Coordinates of C-alpha atoms in Angstrom, one line a residue:
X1 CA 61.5 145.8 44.1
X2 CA 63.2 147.9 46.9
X3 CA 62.2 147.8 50.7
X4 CA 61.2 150.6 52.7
X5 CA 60.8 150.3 56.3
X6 CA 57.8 151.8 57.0
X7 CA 58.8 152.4 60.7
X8 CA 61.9 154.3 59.9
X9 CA 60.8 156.1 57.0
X10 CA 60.5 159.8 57.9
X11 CA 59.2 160.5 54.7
X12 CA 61.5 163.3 53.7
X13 CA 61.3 162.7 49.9
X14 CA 64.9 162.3 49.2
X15 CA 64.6 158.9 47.8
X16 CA 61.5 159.8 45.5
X17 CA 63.6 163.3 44.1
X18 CA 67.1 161.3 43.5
X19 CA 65.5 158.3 41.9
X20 CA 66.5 158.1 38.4
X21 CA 63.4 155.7 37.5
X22 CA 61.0 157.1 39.1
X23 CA 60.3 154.1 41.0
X24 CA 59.5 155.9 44.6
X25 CA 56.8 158.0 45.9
X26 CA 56.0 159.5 48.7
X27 CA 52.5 158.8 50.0
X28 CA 50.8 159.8 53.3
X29 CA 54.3 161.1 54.9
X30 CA 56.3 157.4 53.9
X31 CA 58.3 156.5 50.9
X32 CA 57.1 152.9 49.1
X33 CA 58.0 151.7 45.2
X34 CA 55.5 151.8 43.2
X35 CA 57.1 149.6 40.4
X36 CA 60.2 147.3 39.5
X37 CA 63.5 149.5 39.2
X38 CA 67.0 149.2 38.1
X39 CA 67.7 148.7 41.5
X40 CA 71.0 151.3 41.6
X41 CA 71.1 151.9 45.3
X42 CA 70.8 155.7 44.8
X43 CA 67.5 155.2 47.6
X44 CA 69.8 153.3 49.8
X45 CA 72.5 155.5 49.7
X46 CA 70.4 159.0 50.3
X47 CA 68.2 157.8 53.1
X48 CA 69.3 159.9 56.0
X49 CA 67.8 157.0 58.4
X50 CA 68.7 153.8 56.6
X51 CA 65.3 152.9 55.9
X52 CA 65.8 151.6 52.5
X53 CA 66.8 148.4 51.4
X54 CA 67.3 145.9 48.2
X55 CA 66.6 142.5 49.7
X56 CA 68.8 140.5 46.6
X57 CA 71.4 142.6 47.5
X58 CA 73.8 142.0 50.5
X59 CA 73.1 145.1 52.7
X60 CA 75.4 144.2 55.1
X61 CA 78.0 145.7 52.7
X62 CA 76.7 148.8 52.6
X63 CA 79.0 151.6 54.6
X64 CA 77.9 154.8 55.8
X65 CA 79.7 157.6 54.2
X66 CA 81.9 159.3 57.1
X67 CA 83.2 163.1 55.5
X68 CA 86.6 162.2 57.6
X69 CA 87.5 159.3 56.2
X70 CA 87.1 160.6 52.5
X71 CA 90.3 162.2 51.8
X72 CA 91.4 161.9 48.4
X73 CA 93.0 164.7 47.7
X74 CA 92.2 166.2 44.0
X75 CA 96.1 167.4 43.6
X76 CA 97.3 164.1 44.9
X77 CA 94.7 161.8 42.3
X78 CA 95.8 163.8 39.6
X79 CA 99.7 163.4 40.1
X80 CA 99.0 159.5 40.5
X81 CA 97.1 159.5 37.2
X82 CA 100.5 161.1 35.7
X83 CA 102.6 158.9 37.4
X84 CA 101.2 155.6 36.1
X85 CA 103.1 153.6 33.8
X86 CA 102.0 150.7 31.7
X87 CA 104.4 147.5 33.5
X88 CA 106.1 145.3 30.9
X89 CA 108.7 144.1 33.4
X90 CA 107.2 142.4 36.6
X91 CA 108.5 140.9 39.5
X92 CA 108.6 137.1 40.3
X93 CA 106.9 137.9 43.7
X94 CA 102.8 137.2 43.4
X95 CA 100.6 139.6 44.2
X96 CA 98.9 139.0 47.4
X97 CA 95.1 137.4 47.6
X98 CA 93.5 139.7 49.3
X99 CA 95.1 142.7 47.1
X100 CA 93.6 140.7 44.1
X101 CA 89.9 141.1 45.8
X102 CA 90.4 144.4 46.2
X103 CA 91.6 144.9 43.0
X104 CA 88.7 142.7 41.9
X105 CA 85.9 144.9 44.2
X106 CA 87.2 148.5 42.9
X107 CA 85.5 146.9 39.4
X108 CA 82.5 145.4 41.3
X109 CA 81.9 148.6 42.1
X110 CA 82.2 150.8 39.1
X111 CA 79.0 151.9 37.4
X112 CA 77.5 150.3 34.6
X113 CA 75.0 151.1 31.9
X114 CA 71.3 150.7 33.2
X115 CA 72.6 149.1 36.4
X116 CA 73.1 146.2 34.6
X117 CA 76.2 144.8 36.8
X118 CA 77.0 142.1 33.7
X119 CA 80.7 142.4 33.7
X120 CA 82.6 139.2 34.1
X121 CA 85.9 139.4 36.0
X122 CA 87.8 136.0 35.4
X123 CA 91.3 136.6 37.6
X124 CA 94.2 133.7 36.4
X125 CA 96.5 133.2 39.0
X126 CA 97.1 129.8 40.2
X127 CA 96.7 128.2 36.9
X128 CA 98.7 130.7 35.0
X129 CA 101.2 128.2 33.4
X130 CA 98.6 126.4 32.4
X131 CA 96.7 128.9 30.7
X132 CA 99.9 130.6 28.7
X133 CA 100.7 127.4 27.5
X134 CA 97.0 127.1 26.0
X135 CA 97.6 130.4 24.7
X136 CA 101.0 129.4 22.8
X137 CA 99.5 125.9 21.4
X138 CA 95.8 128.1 19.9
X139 CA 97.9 131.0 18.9
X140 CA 99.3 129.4 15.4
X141 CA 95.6 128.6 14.1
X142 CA 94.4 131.9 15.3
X143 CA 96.8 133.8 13.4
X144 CA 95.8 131.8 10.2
X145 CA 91.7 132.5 10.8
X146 CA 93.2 136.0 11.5
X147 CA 95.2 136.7 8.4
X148 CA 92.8 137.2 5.9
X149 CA 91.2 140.3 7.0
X150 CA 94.4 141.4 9.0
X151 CA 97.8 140.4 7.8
X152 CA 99.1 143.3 9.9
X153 CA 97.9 141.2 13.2
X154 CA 99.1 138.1 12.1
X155 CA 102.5 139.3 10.9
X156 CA 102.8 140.3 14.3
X157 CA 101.6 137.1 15.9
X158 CA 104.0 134.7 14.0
X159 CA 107.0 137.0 15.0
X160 CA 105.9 136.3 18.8
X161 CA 105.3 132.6 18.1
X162 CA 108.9 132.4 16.4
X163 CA 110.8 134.4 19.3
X164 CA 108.7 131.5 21.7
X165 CA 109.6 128.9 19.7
X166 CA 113.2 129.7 19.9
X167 CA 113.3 131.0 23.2
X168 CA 110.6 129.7 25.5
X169 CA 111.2 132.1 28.1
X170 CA 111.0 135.2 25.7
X171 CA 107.6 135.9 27.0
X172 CA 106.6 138.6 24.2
X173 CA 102.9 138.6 25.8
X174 CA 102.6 137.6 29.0
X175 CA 106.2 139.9 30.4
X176 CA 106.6 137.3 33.7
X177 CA 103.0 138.8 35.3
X178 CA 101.9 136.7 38.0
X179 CA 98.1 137.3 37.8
X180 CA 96.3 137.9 34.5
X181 CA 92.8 139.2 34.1
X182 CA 89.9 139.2 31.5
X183 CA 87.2 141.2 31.6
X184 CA 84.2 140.0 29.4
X185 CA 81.4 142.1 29.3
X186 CA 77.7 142.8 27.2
X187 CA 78.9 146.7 27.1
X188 CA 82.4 147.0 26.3
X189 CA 82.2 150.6 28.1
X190 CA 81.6 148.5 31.1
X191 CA 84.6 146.8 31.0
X192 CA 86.6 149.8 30.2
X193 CA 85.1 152.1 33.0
X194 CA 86.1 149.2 35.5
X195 CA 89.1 148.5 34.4
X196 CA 90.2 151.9 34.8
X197 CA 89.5 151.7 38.6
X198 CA 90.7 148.0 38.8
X199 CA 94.1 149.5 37.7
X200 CA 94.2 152.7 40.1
X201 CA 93.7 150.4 42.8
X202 CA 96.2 148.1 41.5
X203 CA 98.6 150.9 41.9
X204 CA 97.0 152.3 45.1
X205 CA 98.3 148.3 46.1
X206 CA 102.0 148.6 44.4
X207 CA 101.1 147.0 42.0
X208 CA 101.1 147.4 38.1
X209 CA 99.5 146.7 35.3
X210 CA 99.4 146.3 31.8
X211 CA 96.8 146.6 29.3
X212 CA 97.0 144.0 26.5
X213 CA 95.0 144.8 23.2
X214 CA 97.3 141.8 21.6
X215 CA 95.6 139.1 24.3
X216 CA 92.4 140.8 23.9
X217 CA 92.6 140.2 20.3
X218 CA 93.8 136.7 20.5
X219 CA 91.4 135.6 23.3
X220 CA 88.7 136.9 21.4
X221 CA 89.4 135.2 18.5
X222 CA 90.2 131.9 20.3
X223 CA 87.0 130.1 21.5
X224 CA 88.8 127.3 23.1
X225 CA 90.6 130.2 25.0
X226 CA 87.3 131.7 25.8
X227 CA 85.9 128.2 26.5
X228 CA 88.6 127.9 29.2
X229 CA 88.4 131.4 30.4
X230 CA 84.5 131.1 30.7
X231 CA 83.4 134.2 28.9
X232 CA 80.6 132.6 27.1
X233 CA 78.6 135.1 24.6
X234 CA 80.2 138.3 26.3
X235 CA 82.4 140.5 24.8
X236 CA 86.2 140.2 25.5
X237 CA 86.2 144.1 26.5
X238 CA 89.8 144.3 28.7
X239 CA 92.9 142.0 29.3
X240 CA 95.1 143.5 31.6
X241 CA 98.5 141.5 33.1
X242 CA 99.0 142.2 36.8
X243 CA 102.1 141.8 39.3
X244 CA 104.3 143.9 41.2
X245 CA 106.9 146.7 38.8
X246 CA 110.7 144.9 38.5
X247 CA 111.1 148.9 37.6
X248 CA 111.0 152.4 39.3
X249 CA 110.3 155.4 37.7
X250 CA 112.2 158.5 38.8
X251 CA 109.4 161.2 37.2
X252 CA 106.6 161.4 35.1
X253 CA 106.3 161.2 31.4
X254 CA 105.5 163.5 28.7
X255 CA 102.5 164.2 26.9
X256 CA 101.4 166.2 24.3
X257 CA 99.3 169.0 24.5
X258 CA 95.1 167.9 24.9
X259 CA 93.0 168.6 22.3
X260 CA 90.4 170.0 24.1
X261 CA 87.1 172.5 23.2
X262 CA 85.8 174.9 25.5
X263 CA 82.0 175.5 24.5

């Protein structure tokens, strides 16, 4: 249940008419719930006085929104959404802790069905090696689960393992990243919608990123890798490889024309 102080609460209503459950009413000029809620901070985050709270939340987090310090410019969003580039060529130079957490809080933060908040972020960093060499050792028993029902996958999979095998720095997965992350998640829209915002702040960092639907398949298919990973029973949603661009690009790219309907 969410708290309303009853001393600051200038029962203006806004909380009851922006409250998606219903959850809040207005009653004798103050605002009190009336029933359990999804608890999605909407209350919080209209009150003009601060009177509302979550008490299992950590309130102190909460910011007040200041109109000067909001500046993203639409024109400038949409040229960095051009811009980006998916990094298969990464410097040797780690990305910065406290970049990482910011990476990691831009998907904290991202909105997920019912309010749920189930995504798992697991960030490998310091035990990278170690986990790419897991990775390697599981992948030639994974291809042979996989190659029944998708010979196209596994055809792939062995021409990685043979490139390794004869060239253990010919990295035809991992591309030298220096931070790799794994979002598991009960909603793979979840995972998606943060991992979007994980990778504009990523660039917002100088960073890049790529998304790998070849480690998502593997890990998924792996359950010592998910065992070591620590997804349990959620869905493998989003493996992305992280680290600062070994490349500069002079322009944006092309794209074809949207298939769009106006209605």
């Amino acid at each position: 249940m969410i708290n309303v102080d009853q001393e600051l609460c200038v029962g203006c209503g806004a909380c009851e008419k922006d409250c998606p459950g219903h959850a809040i009413r207005v009653k004798e000029k103050k605002a009190e719930a009336v029933r359990p809620c999804i608890q999605c901070g909407h209350c919080v985050a209209v009150c003009p006085v601060g009177a509302v709270s979550i008490p299992e939340y950590d309130m102190e987090e909460v910011e007040d929104y200041d109109p000067a310090s909001f500046t993203l410019d639409p024109d400038q969003f949409l040229h960095a959404v051009k811009f980006r580039r998916s990094i298969r060529n990464f410097q040797e130079k780690p990305l910065e802790r406290e970049k990482l957490e910011r990476i990691l809080q831009a998907g904290r933060y991202t909105a997920t069905a019912k309010n749920e908040q189930a995504n798992r972020f697991v960030l490998v960093k310091e035990h990278l090696e170690e986990f790419k060499a897991l990775v390697w050792r599981e992948l030639p028993g994974i291809i042979e689960k996989m190659a029944p029902e998708n010979e196209g996958a596994a055809r792939t999979f062995r021409y990685f393992v043979k490139k390794h095998e004869q060239d253990p720095s010919c990295d035809s997965l991992f591309f030298n990243c220096t931070a790799f992350l794994v979002i598991a998640s009960v909603c793979s829209l979840d995972g998606g919608l943060a991992a979007a915002n994980m990778e504009n702040m990523a660039v917002a960092e100088g960073a890049g990123v790529l998304y790998s639907g070849y480690l998502q398949r593997i890990i998924s298919a792996g359950p010592v890798l998910r065992e070591y990973l620590g997804t349990e029973e959620k869905e493998v949603s989003c493996c992305m490889l992280l680290g600062y661009p070994a490349v500069s690009y002079r322009r944006t790219a092309p794209r074809k024309q949207a298939d769009i309907l106006w209605k």
